[in-house]
Amino acid sequence: MQERYDPAAVERAAQDYWDSHGTFAARESAGRGKYYCLSMFPYPSGRLHMGHVRNYTIGDVLARFMRMQGLNVLQPMGWDAFGLPAENAAIANGVPPARWTRENIAYMKRQLQALGFGLDWSRELATCDPDYYRWNQWLFLRMRERGIAYKKTGVVNWDPIDQTVLANEQVIDGRGWRTGALVEKREIPMYYLRITAYAEELLGALEGLDGWPERVRTMQANWIGRSEGCDVSFPYADDTRAALGGEGALKVFTTRVDTLFGVSFVAVSAEHPLATAAAARSAALAEFVAECRRGSTMEADVATLEKRGLPTGLHVSHPLTGEPIEVWVANYVLMSYGEGAVMGVPAHDERDFEFAQRNGLAIPTVVRPAGAAWQQVGAEWLPEYAAHGITINSGEFSGLDFDAAVDKIAAALEQRKLGAKRVQWRLRDWGISRQRYWGCPIPLVHCAACGEVPVPDADLPVRLPEDLVPDGSGNPLAKSAAFLDCACPKCGKSARRETDTMDTFVDSSWYFLRFASSDQHAAPVDERVQYWLPVDQYIGGIEHAILHLLYSRFWTRAMRDMGLLRLAEPFSKLLTQGMVLNHIYYRQPAAGRRQFINPAEVELRTDAAGARTAIWMNDNAPVEQGGLGTMSKSKNNGVDPQSMVEKYGADTARLFMMFASPPEQTLEWSEEGVQGQYRFLRRLWKAVHEHVSAAPVERHQGLIKIVAGAAGAPAGASPNASLSAAAAQLRRQSHHTLERVTGDIARRRVFNTAIAATMELLNAVSRYDEAGSAARAARHEALEIIVLCLSPMVPHICHELWHALGHEGALIDESWPQPDAAALKQDTVEIIVQVNGKLRGRVQVASGADQATAQAAALADESVRRFAGEAPPRRVVYVPGKLLNIVV
RNA sequence: GCGAAAGUGGCGGAACUGGUAGACGCGCUGGCCUUAGGAGCCAGUGGGGCAACCCGUAAGAGUUCGAGUCUCUUCUUUCGCACCA
């Protein structure tokens, strides 16, 4: 064994060993439990970032741990390779997205390999491979046959100068990112997947997902958003009938039909047919509707708009009283939710209250609290006004509580065929059409004679040409004759290919299934999915808590209903890792944009007064401190994992990631912290080196028995009996550490405390200075436990140290040991003594001591007696083995 | 705006089931050592106080023998909001 820790050499050797032995190639084999450990696959942006390193280290720790637990582990990796950044790179550099993407994949794959992740590379896939996306197309066609995929119009961001559809992130302050033109909303035909057909099941099944964080389940439940309410139709009044040229009714959905008698207006969205009709007759209204059509389609933008509206001058009739009610157009009503119209009940809804006050509309009170605290709402809004209560001023429906009022009013509406109770979902169908080049082509052909014709299965995949270079103005597929021109599969006449591609969320909605049968060329999946799925542990960023995970749950069910799977939930356990943060430093010029400065170039100085100043080392002048933020290119605060690996080695990078915070929380980058982990590994190396060079190491079969053997104790005797108190104490700590680490990884899924525990053990080994064969054996055992416990986190150095400690085989093939109960046994325990809940002393008592014994021991303590006084205690609380609280 | 979560020393964090607040690490202070290193070793390090002790987990209230942990209110930060992935 070398005296110096040389990470580069150690890591190369360990990786060569795993590669040449095919250690991580997963095999299906009966009789052994399986463990499918999956980290969310990366977008091949060019280089790995720290978020990836964190994500994949967590996965690798669990995969290696479970492998040592004797499970058949599958840990695959792939590439989420379609998407916008490749097109942006093409616009900037003129490189075709295909080439850019493939080069990025090659580079990032080398980075992943250098980090020593135990991945089965034989199953690697990229979503831009025709072998993969042909099954997207195949599955899409099956969904289309079943009515799961269907066509309707949808709203997109339109850049009028570039004549192109923009993604939300390409809209900055309502303007196109390249042209600066005001963005418009535009309706175009698109394909949708009927995820709402699964809303009930997706919501109900959340309850059974007990391996998922509660907060993710809550977020999904809120996203699906089941609400029970009532449809209400407001028949058109004469003026509206005249304007629209016919009979009809305005339909709204409400969860508060008990307040139906408090309606003082109805509001429709700017896209609603009634708004269009009214706008045709009024210039002011037309202007307002046009204004609502400008700006982005993002809900967050819409929700923060100033709530405004205009009357249409048209009326509808109240379904029960027949009173005329004016129709307004309001910018806060969403066409995509419910019916695109709402009834306004200002007295009992805060938004309607503000709207009515602003526009001088009536605010009739129709509900009072059960306690009769008030009979009429005031001029200032109070949250109580929206609470359920007793109906008033509601004709024959007055005096009812919420449930009764809803039942009676809904029944009355139903009788008149003007409404009925209904469940409404917030969840909308999933629009998958993208007017973009770098994605999976939608396999349809447009024929003048036959209309829209699906591409026959035998002709799949519809290949995406890989030599096009987008320029930002529209979809290059629509300009490529080679792609566009084709023969109609039905009539054979010349036809045109569909140029829309699929949302990249489609690609990622089933890749975890494909890993189980990535070499199957006759079908998307085969029987092997039944062996590997569900994923036992899925790991990824919290930012995917809703969309990706919900789409995957839906897609899996859709495939189940096609008979391709016997599985509903794809992910048994979910770990959502926190973001990686770093400091932000910048300078704000008098005019222009902030200049962000990389934290690696900044030095923090503390002046005499204790104030901390950040200095840019390039010019030795101060910079502004912008706090902490997620690592990103735009804030120039990223740290390149590559430089970490080169400087300290993969093990140090992995160890820091696992030590700096628990996996679900944000992780703050710290160069000093990384150095600390590097120091720890060097100390560990040195401790093993000193131990093995002090005397020859015998070959050991495993742990523990060595102590009894080396001390010459008779077989069957407790190994501790022949040990010194200090050696027995070291053994106890060794096995206690093993117990803690096992629980932390297996049960709690936290690694920072597991690492802290092994650090404590190494500190104890360093302090332990007894000599002799028993002492040597106890020390040897402690070092073996440290190396075993750390091996999932820092596998390279542990691989090497395991050999140094006298083992022939590879550490990764070792099984995870059980703590030795005999080593853990303790005769006395320390309990803390409180007086009135305040800590006043601590005493040693026998392990199973009863309350009287503990109390006597406690009162022998001088400090306890002083606070407890002479009078008998009013109450004594005793928690055996832990604490005694004397209340006086 | 709506939905979700998190606030503990100078810093990252620990305290798992309501029971010793600050494990472990970083930083800092003092000392030692040396083939002077971005090395190693030892000691100290929440605040106040000579001490006995007192105070202390974003702020404020409450439940309890006992609250960082449970409840309510407020503040701050982070994530998501359907075409970034």
mmCIF file of N, CA and C in Angstrom, chain A residues 631-738:
data_model
loop_
_atom_site.group_PDB
_atom_site.id
_atom_site.type_symbol
_atom_site.label_atom_id
_atom_site.label_comp_id
_atom_site.label_asym_id
_atom_site.label_seq_id
_atom_site.Cartn_x
_atom_site.Cartn_y
_atom_site.Cartn_z
ATOM 1 N N MET A 631 -27.428 27.248 -8.813
ATOM 2 C CA MET A 631 -26.337 27.415 -9.774
ATOM 3 C C MET A 631 -26.924 27.560 -11.174
ATOM 4 N N SER A 632 -26.525 28.609 -11.862
ATOM 5 C CA SER A 632 -27.028 28.771 -13.222
ATOM 6 C C SER A 632 -26.075 29.618 -14.040
ATOM 7 N N LYS A 633 -26.180 29.421 -15.348
ATOM 8 C CA LYS A 633 -25.347 30.150 -16.282
ATOM 9 C C LYS A 633 -25.635 31.647 -16.175
ATOM 10 N N SER A 634 -26.936 31.983 -16.052
ATOM 11 C CA SER A 634 -27.300 33.401 -16.083
ATOM 12 C C SER A 634 -26.737 34.149 -14.876
ATOM 13 N N LYS A 635 -26.549 33.461 -13.743
ATOM 14 C CA LYS A 635 -26.015 34.145 -12.577
ATOM 15 C C LYS A 635 -24.505 33.907 -12.428
ATOM 16 N N ASN A 636 -23.940 33.174 -13.378
ATOM 17 C CA ASN A 636 -22.489 32.904 -13.400
ATOM 18 C C ASN A 636 -21.993 32.369 -12.056
ATOM 19 N N ASN A 637 -22.763 31.511 -11.438
ATOM 20 C CA ASN A 637 -22.336 30.991 -10.133
ATOM 21 C C ASN A 637 -22.231 29.469 -10.130
ATOM 22 N N GLY A 638 -22.029 28.896 -11.309
ATOM 23 C CA GLY A 638 -21.887 27.452 -11.384
ATOM 24 C C GLY A 638 -20.482 27.004 -11.009
ATOM 25 N N VAL A 639 -20.383 25.754 -10.544
ATOM 26 C CA VAL A 639 -19.074 25.145 -10.303
ATOM 27 C C VAL A 639 -19.007 23.924 -11.204
ATOM 28 N N ASP A 640 -17.930 23.787 -11.935
ATOM 29 C CA ASP A 640 -17.814 22.696 -12.885
ATOM 30 C C ASP A 640 -17.351 21.420 -12.163
ATOM 31 N N PRO A 641 -18.171 20.363 -12.203
ATOM 32 C CA PRO A 641 -17.778 19.116 -11.526
ATOM 33 C C PRO A 641 -16.437 18.598 -12.030
ATOM 34 N N GLN A 642 -16.156 18.844 -13.307
ATOM 35 C CA GLN A 642 -14.919 18.340 -13.878
ATOM 36 C C GLN A 642 -13.698 18.855 -13.121
ATOM 37 N N SER A 643 -13.726 20.144 -12.791
ATOM 38 C CA SER A 643 -12.574 20.724 -12.106
ATOM 39 C C SER A 643 -12.452 20.138 -10.700
ATOM 40 N N MET A 644 -13.589 19.832 -10.068
ATOM 41 C CA MET A 644 -13.562 19.202 -8.744
ATOM 42 C C MET A 644 -12.892 17.835 -8.818
ATOM 43 N N VAL A 645 -13.297 17.055 -9.835
ATOM 44 C CA VAL A 645 -12.756 15.707 -9.970
ATOM 45 C C VAL A 645 -11.252 15.775 -10.231
ATOM 46 N N GLU A 646 -10.860 16.712 -11.064
ATOM 47 C CA GLU A 646 -9.440 16.820 -11.373
ATOM 48 C C GLU A 646 -8.624 17.242 -10.158
ATOM 49 N N LYS A 647 -9.198 18.103 -9.351
ATOM 50 C CA LYS A 647 -8.462 18.654 -8.218
ATOM 51 C C LYS A 647 -8.417 17.682 -7.035
ATOM 52 N N TYR A 648 -9.572 17.087 -6.714
ATOM 53 C CA TYR A 648 -9.658 16.289 -5.487
ATOM 54 C C TYR A 648 -10.005 14.819 -5.742
ATOM 55 N N GLY A 649 -10.508 14.518 -6.915
ATOM 56 C CA GLY A 649 -10.951 13.153 -7.189
ATOM 57 C C GLY A 649 -12.460 13.024 -7.051
ATOM 58 N N ALA A 650 -12.993 11.973 -7.679
ATOM 59 C CA ALA A 650 -14.434 11.748 -7.672
ATOM 60 C C ALA A 650 -14.937 11.470 -6.265
ATOM 61 N N ASP A 651 -14.173 10.730 -5.469
ATOM 62 C CA ASP A 651 -14.639 10.385 -4.121
ATOM 63 C C ASP A 651 -14.890 11.621 -3.273
ATOM 64 N N THR A 652 -13.988 12.591 -3.344
ATOM 65 C CA THR A 652 -14.179 13.810 -2.565
ATOM 66 C C THR A 652 -15.419 14.564 -3.027
ATOM 67 N N ALA A 653 -15.591 14.665 -4.340
ATOM 68 C CA ALA A 653 -16.767 15.348 -4.873
ATOM 69 C C ALA A 653 -18.036 14.651 -4.388
ATOM 70 N N ARG A 654 -18.059 13.325 -4.469
ATOM 71 C CA ARG A 654 -19.227 12.552 -4.039
ATOM 72 C C ARG A 654 -19.458 12.723 -2.540
ATOM 73 N N LEU A 655 -18.369 12.647 -1.767
ATOM 74 C CA LEU A 655 -18.495 12.725 -0.316
ATOM 75 C C LEU A 655 -19.036 14.080 0.113
ATOM 76 N N PHE A 656 -18.545 15.151 -0.492
ATOM 77 C CA PHE A 656 -19.042 16.474 -0.121
ATOM 78 C C PHE A 656 -20.541 16.585 -0.400
ATOM 79 N N MET A 657 -20.947 16.114 -1.581
ATOM 80 C CA MET A 657 -22.356 16.182 -1.970
ATOM 81 C C MET A 657 -23.243 15.473 -0.952
ATOM 82 N N MET A 658 -22.752 14.354 -0.419
ATOM 83 C CA MET A 658 -23.559 13.577 0.498
ATOM 84 C C MET A 658 -23.503 14.115 1.920
ATOM 85 N N PHE A 659 -22.425 14.842 2.227
ATOM 86 C CA PHE A 659 -22.219 15.267 3.600
ATOM 87 C C PHE A 659 -22.821 16.643 3.895
ATOM 88 N N ALA A 660 -22.867 17.501 2.888
ATOM 89 C CA ALA A 660 -23.169 18.912 3.150
ATOM 90 C C ALA A 660 -24.612 19.163 3.581
ATOM 91 N N SER A 661 -25.534 18.297 3.187
ATOM 92 C CA SER A 661 -26.910 18.459 3.671
ATOM 93 C C SER A 661 -27.703 17.202 3.341
ATOM 94 N N PRO A 662 -28.843 16.995 3.990
ATOM 95 C CA PRO A 662 -29.646 15.815 3.669
ATOM 96 C C PRO A 662 -30.212 15.929 2.258
ATOM 97 N N PRO A 663 -30.466 14.806 1.605
ATOM 98 C CA PRO A 663 -30.778 14.812 0.171
ATOM 99 C C PRO A 663 -31.965 15.679 -0.227
ATOM 100 N N GLU A 664 -32.968 15.810 0.618
ATOM 101 C CA GLU A 664 -34.167 16.540 0.199
ATOM 102 C C GLU A 664 -34.018 18.053 0.341
ATOM 103 N N GLN A 665 -32.977 18.473 1.051
ATOM 104 C CA GLN A 665 -32.827 19.913 1.260
ATOM 105 C C GLN A 665 -31.879 20.523 0.237
ATOM 106 N N THR A 666 -31.940 21.860 0.142
ATOM 107 C CA THR A 666 -30.996 22.532 -0.742
ATOM 108 C C THR A 666 -29.577 22.283 -0.240
ATOM 109 N N LEU A 667 -28.632 22.345 -1.162
ATOM 110 C CA LEU A 667 -27.231 22.126 -0.805
ATOM 111 C C LEU A 667 -26.438 23.355 -1.181
ATOM 112 N N GLU A 668 -25.707 23.846 -0.202
ATOM 113 C CA GLU A 668 -24.957 25.063 -0.438
ATOM 114 C C GLU A 668 -23.527 24.702 -0.794
ATOM 115 N N TRP A 669 -23.039 25.210 -1.892
ATOM 116 C CA TRP A 669 -21.691 24.895 -2.320
ATOM 117 C C TRP A 669 -20.680 25.576 -1.409
ATOM 118 N N SER A 670 -19.601 24.880 -1.093
ATOM 119 C CA SER A 670 -18.554 25.477 -0.277
ATOM 120 C C SER A 670 -17.225 24.817 -0.614
ATOM 121 N N GLU A 671 -16.328 25.593 -1.176
ATOM 122 C CA GLU A 671 -15.011 25.076 -1.542
ATOM 123 C C GLU A 671 -14.265 24.598 -0.296
ATOM 124 N N GLU A 672 -14.420 25.327 0.831
ATOM 125 C CA GLU A 672 -13.761 24.919 2.083
ATOM 126 C C GLU A 672 -14.322 23.583 2.546
ATOM 127 N N GLY A 673 -15.620 23.410 2.373
ATOM 128 C CA GLY A 673 -16.250 22.161 2.766
ATOM 129 C C GLY A 673 -15.696 20.994 1.964
ATOM 130 N N VAL A 674 -15.463 21.217 0.682
ATOM 131 C CA VAL A 674 -14.898 20.177 -0.171
ATOM 132 C C VAL A 674 -13.508 19.804 0.339
ATOM 133 N N GLN A 675 -12.724 20.827 0.676
ATOM 134 C CA GLN A 675 -11.388 20.560 1.203
ATOM 135 C C GLN A 675 -11.446 19.743 2.486
ATOM 136 N N GLY A 676 -12.438 20.037 3.311
ATOM 137 C CA GLY A 676 -12.610 19.287 4.555
ATOM 138 C C GLY A 676 -12.840 17.818 4.293
ATOM 139 N N GLN A 677 -13.643 17.503 3.267
ATOM 140 C CA GLN A 677 -13.903 16.106 2.937
ATOM 141 C C GLN A 677 -12.653 15.430 2.386
ATOM 142 N N TYR A 678 -11.879 16.210 1.621
ATOM 143 C CA TYR A 678 -10.635 15.685 1.077
ATOM 144 C C TYR A 678 -9.680 15.346 2.219
ATOM 145 N N ARG A 679 -9.626 16.235 3.217
ATOM 146 C CA ARG A 679 -8.789 15.993 4.407
ATOM 147 C C ARG A 679 -9.196 14.714 5.114
ATOM 148 N N PHE A 680 -10.520 14.525 5.226
ATOM 149 C CA PHE A 680 -11.022 13.335 5.917
ATOM 150 C C PHE A 680 -10.564 12.065 5.189
ATOM 151 N N LEU A 681 -10.668 12.048 3.872
ATOM 152 C CA LEU A 681 -10.260 10.859 3.122
ATOM 153 C C LEU A 681 -8.759 10.613 3.276
ATOM 154 N N ARG A 682 -8.001 11.691 3.312
ATOM 155 C CA ARG A 682 -6.563 11.528 3.487
ATOM 156 C C ARG A 682 -6.250 10.958 4.869
ATOM 157 N N ARG A 683 -7.010 11.417 5.873
ATOM 158 C CA ARG A 683 -6.800 10.924 7.238
ATOM 159 C C ARG A 683 -7.161 9.438 7.322
ATOM 160 N N LEU A 684 -8.241 9.072 6.636
ATOM 161 C CA LEU A 684 -8.651 7.671 6.619
ATOM 162 C C LEU A 684 -7.553 6.810 5.973
ATOM 163 N N TRP A 685 -7.053 7.286 4.856
ATOM 164 C CA TRP A 685 -5.991 6.573 4.146
ATOM 165 C C TRP A 685 -4.788 6.374 5.075
ATOM 166 N N LYS A 686 -4.436 7.456 5.771
ATOM 167 C CA LYS A 686 -3.280 7.419 6.649
ATOM 168 C C LYS A 686 -3.502 6.438 7.802
ATOM 169 N N ALA A 687 -4.710 6.440 8.352
ATOM 170 C CA ALA A 687 -5.001 5.556 9.490
ATOM 171 C C ALA A 687 -4.850 4.095 9.075
ATOM 172 N N VAL A 688 -5.377 3.750 7.895
ATOM 173 C CA VAL A 688 -5.255 2.366 7.425
ATOM 174 C C VAL A 688 -3.787 2.053 7.131
ATOM 175 N N HIS A 689 -3.113 2.994 6.517
ATOM 176 C CA HIS A 689 -1.708 2.778 6.179
ATOM 177 C C HIS A 689 -0.869 2.497 7.432
ATOM 178 N N GLU A 690 -1.077 3.309 8.461
ATOM 179 C CA GLU A 690 -0.333 3.116 9.706
ATOM 180 C C GLU A 690 -0.638 1.756 10.318
ATOM 181 N N HIS A 691 -1.918 1.397 10.273
ATOM 182 C CA HIS A 691 -2.335 0.123 10.873
ATOM 183 C C HIS A 691 -1.697 -1.059 10.145
ATOM 184 N N VAL A 692 -1.754 -1.062 8.829
ATOM 185 C CA VAL A 692 -1.267 -2.241 8.104
ATOM 186 C C VAL A 692 0.254 -2.272 8.014
ATOM 187 N N SER A 693 0.890 -1.117 8.161
ATOM 188 C CA SER A 693 2.349 -1.173 8.073
ATOM 189 C C SER A 693 2.985 -1.435 9.437
ATOM 190 N N ALA A 694 2.197 -1.386 10.526
ATOM 191 C CA ALA A 694 2.734 -1.661 11.852
ATOM 192 C C ALA A 694 3.023 -3.150 12.035
ATOM 193 N N ALA A 695 2.234 -4.006 11.400
ATOM 194 C CA ALA A 695 2.411 -5.455 11.528
ATOM 195 C C ALA A 695 1.730 -6.099 10.339
ATOM 196 N N PRO A 696 2.157 -7.317 9.975
ATOM 197 C CA PRO A 696 1.512 -7.965 8.836
ATOM 198 C C PRO A 696 0.032 -8.240 9.107
ATOM 199 N N VAL A 697 -0.768 -8.161 8.050
ATOM 200 C CA VAL A 697 -2.212 -8.373 8.175
ATOM 201 C C VAL A 697 -2.533 -9.782 7.734
ATOM 202 N N GLU A 698 -3.210 -10.532 8.611
ATOM 203 C CA GLU A 698 -3.623 -11.885 8.207
ATOM 204 C C GLU A 698 -4.830 -11.777 7.293
ATOM 205 N N ARG A 699 -5.057 -12.832 6.544
ATOM 206 C CA ARG A 699 -6.242 -12.889 5.689
ATOM 207 C C ARG A 699 -7.464 -13.115 6.557
ATOM 208 N N HIS A 700 -8.478 -12.305 6.384
ATOM 209 C CA HIS A 700 -9.686 -12.465 7.193
ATOM 210 C C HIS A 700 -10.831 -12.931 6.332
ATOM 211 N N GLN A 701 -11.632 -13.770 6.883
ATOM 212 C CA GLN A 701 -12.829 -14.229 6.166
ATOM 213 C C GLN A 701 -13.909 -13.169 6.244
ATOM 214 N N GLY A 702 -13.960 -12.502 7.321
ATOM 215 C CA GLY A 702 -14.999 -11.478 7.488
ATOM 216 C C GLY A 702 -14.685 -10.686 8.727
ATOM 217 N N LEU A 703 -15.705 -10.174 9.326
ATOM 218 C CA LEU A 703 -15.520 -9.301 10.465
ATOM 219 C C LEU A 703 -15.502 -10.074 11.770
ATOM 220 N N ILE A 704 -15.264 -9.370 12.834
ATOM 221 C CA ILE A 704 -15.666 -9.707 14.191
ATOM 222 C C ILE A 704 -14.915 -10.873 14.823
ATOM 223 N N LYS A 705 -15.066 -12.087 14.224
ATOM 224 C CA LYS A 705 -14.498 -13.272 14.884
ATOM 225 C C LYS A 705 -13.036 -13.047 15.217
ATOM 226 N N ILE A 706 -12.407 -12.219 14.421
ATOM 227 C CA ILE A 706 -10.999 -11.920 14.621
ATOM 228 C C ILE A 706 -10.696 -11.490 16.036
ATOM 229 N N VAL A 707 -11.598 -10.812 16.682
ATOM 230 C CA VAL A 707 -11.306 -10.290 18.020
ATOM 231 C C VAL A 707 -11.166 -11.443 19.001
ATOM 232 N N ALA A 708 -12.163 -12.319 18.984
ATOM 233 C CA ALA A 708 -12.123 -13.464 19.884
ATOM 234 C C ALA A 708 -10.881 -14.312 19.587
ATOM 235 N N GLY A 709 -10.629 -14.554 18.316
ATOM 236 C CA GLY A 709 -9.500 -15.384 17.930
ATOM 237 C C GLY A 709 -8.173 -14.786 18.378
ATOM 238 N N ALA A 710 -8.002 -13.513 18.079
ATOM 239 C CA ALA A 710 -6.718 -12.878 18.380
ATOM 240 C C ALA A 710 -6.470 -12.814 19.877
ATOM 241 N N ALA A 711 -7.538 -12.675 20.652
ATOM 242 C CA ALA A 711 -7.364 -12.576 22.094
ATOM 243 C C ALA A 711 -7.251 -13.948 22.735
ATOM 244 N N GLY A 712 -7.418 -14.998 21.967
ATOM 245 C CA GLY A 712 -7.302 -16.344 22.493
ATOM 246 C C GLY A 712 -8.438 -16.741 23.407
ATOM 247 N N ALA A 713 -9.583 -16.111 23.247
ATOM 248 C CA ALA A 713 -10.727 -16.441 24.106
ATOM 249 C C ALA A 713 -11.306 -17.780 23.692
ATOM 250 N N PRO A 714 -11.899 -18.508 24.631
ATOM 251 C CA PRO A 714 -12.512 -19.775 24.269
ATOM 252 C C PRO A 714 -13.695 -19.561 23.335
ATOM 253 N N ALA A 715 -13.921 -20.539 22.482
ATOM 254 C CA ALA A 715 -15.017 -20.420 21.522
ATOM 255 C C ALA A 715 -16.337 -20.241 22.262
ATOM 256 N N GLY A 716 -17.189 -19.376 21.743
ATOM 257 C CA GLY A 716 -18.511 -19.199 22.342
ATOM 258 C C GLY A 716 -18.545 -18.148 23.428
ATOM 259 N N ALA A 717 -17.404 -17.794 23.962
ATOM 260 C CA ALA A 717 -17.395 -16.763 24.999
ATOM 261 C C ALA A 717 -17.656 -15.407 24.378
ATOM 262 N N SER A 718 -18.213 -14.519 25.149
ATOM 263 C CA SER A 718 -18.395 -13.162 24.650
ATOM 264 C C SER A 718 -17.036 -12.575 24.340
ATOM 265 N N PRO A 719 -16.831 -12.088 23.133
ATOM 266 C CA PRO A 719 -15.519 -11.560 22.771
ATOM 267 C C PRO A 719 -15.107 -10.414 23.683
ATOM 268 N N ASN A 720 -16.086 -9.721 24.211
ATOM 269 C CA ASN A 720 -15.756 -8.546 25.011
ATOM 270 C C ASN A 720 -15.130 -8.910 26.351
ATOM 271 N N ALA A 721 -15.426 -10.142 26.840
ATOM 272 C CA ALA A 721 -14.984 -10.521 28.186
ATOM 273 C C ALA A 721 -13.482 -10.394 28.341
ATOM 274 N N SER A 722 -12.750 -10.686 27.265
ATOM 275 C CA SER A 722 -11.299 -10.692 27.384
ATOM 276 C C SER A 722 -10.671 -9.362 26.989
ATOM 277 N N LEU A 723 -11.496 -8.368 26.743
ATOM 278 C CA LEU A 723 -10.955 -7.093 26.266
ATOM 279 C C LEU A 723 -10.843 -6.078 27.389
ATOM 280 N N SER A 724 -9.926 -5.147 27.210
ATOM 281 C CA SER A 724 -9.835 -4.026 28.139
ATOM 282 C C SER A 724 -11.090 -3.162 27.992
ATOM 283 N N ALA A 725 -11.320 -2.320 28.983
ATOM 284 C CA ALA A 725 -12.498 -1.453 28.924
ATOM 285 C C ALA A 725 -12.449 -0.577 27.680
ATOM 286 N N ALA A 726 -11.262 -0.075 27.363
ATOM 287 C CA ALA A 726 -11.156 0.819 26.203
ATOM 288 C C ALA A 726 -11.408 0.065 24.904
ATOM 289 N N ALA A 727 -10.907 -1.170 24.820
ATOM 290 C CA ALA A 727 -11.116 -1.957 23.610
ATOM 291 C C ALA A 727 -12.597 -2.322 23.463
ATOM 292 N N ALA A 728 -13.215 -2.686 24.590
ATOM 293 C CA ALA A 728 -14.648 -3.007 24.543
ATOM 294 C C ALA A 728 -15.450 -1.785 24.130
ATOM 295 N N GLN A 729 -15.009 -0.636 24.615
ATOM 296 C CA GLN A 729 -15.687 0.619 24.252
ATOM 297 C C GLN A 729 -15.539 0.889 22.749
ATOM 298 N N LEU A 730 -14.357 0.641 22.200
ATOM 299 C CA LEU A 730 -14.149 0.849 20.764
ATOM 300 C C LEU A 730 -15.037 -0.098 19.957
ATOM 301 N N ARG A 731 -15.095 -1.365 20.416
ATOM 302 C CA ARG A 731 -15.959 -2.333 19.731
ATOM 303 C C ARG A 731 -17.415 -1.872 19.763
ATOM 304 N N ARG A 732 -17.838 -1.395 20.946
ATOM 305 C CA ARG A 732 -19.225 -0.952 21.065
ATOM 306 C C ARG A 732 -19.485 0.169 20.066
ATOM 307 N N GLN A 733 -18.568 1.103 19.999
ATOM 308 C CA GLN A 733 -18.760 2.228 19.080
ATOM 309 C C GLN A 733 -18.733 1.762 17.632
ATOM 310 N N SER A 734 -17.858 0.806 17.306
ATOM 311 C CA SER A 734 -17.794 0.294 15.933
ATOM 312 C C SER A 734 -19.150 -0.268 15.515
ATOM 313 N N HIS A 735 -19.703 -1.118 16.368
ATOM 314 C CA HIS A 735 -20.962 -1.769 15.994
ATOM 315 C C HIS A 735 -22.145 -0.824 16.092
ATOM 316 N N HIS A 736 -22.045 0.145 16.997
ATOM 317 C CA HIS A 736 -23.086 1.159 17.069
ATOM 318 C C HIS A 736 -23.070 2.008 15.792
ATOM 319 N N THR A 737 -21.868 2.300 15.310
ATOM 320 C CA THR A 737 -21.739 3.057 14.057
ATOM 321 C C THR A 737 -22.366 2.279 12.906
ATOM 322 N N LEU A 738 -22.053 0.997 12.844
ATOM 323 C CA LEU A 738 -22.617 0.155 11.787
ATOM 324 C C LEU A 738 -24.146 0.183 11.834
#
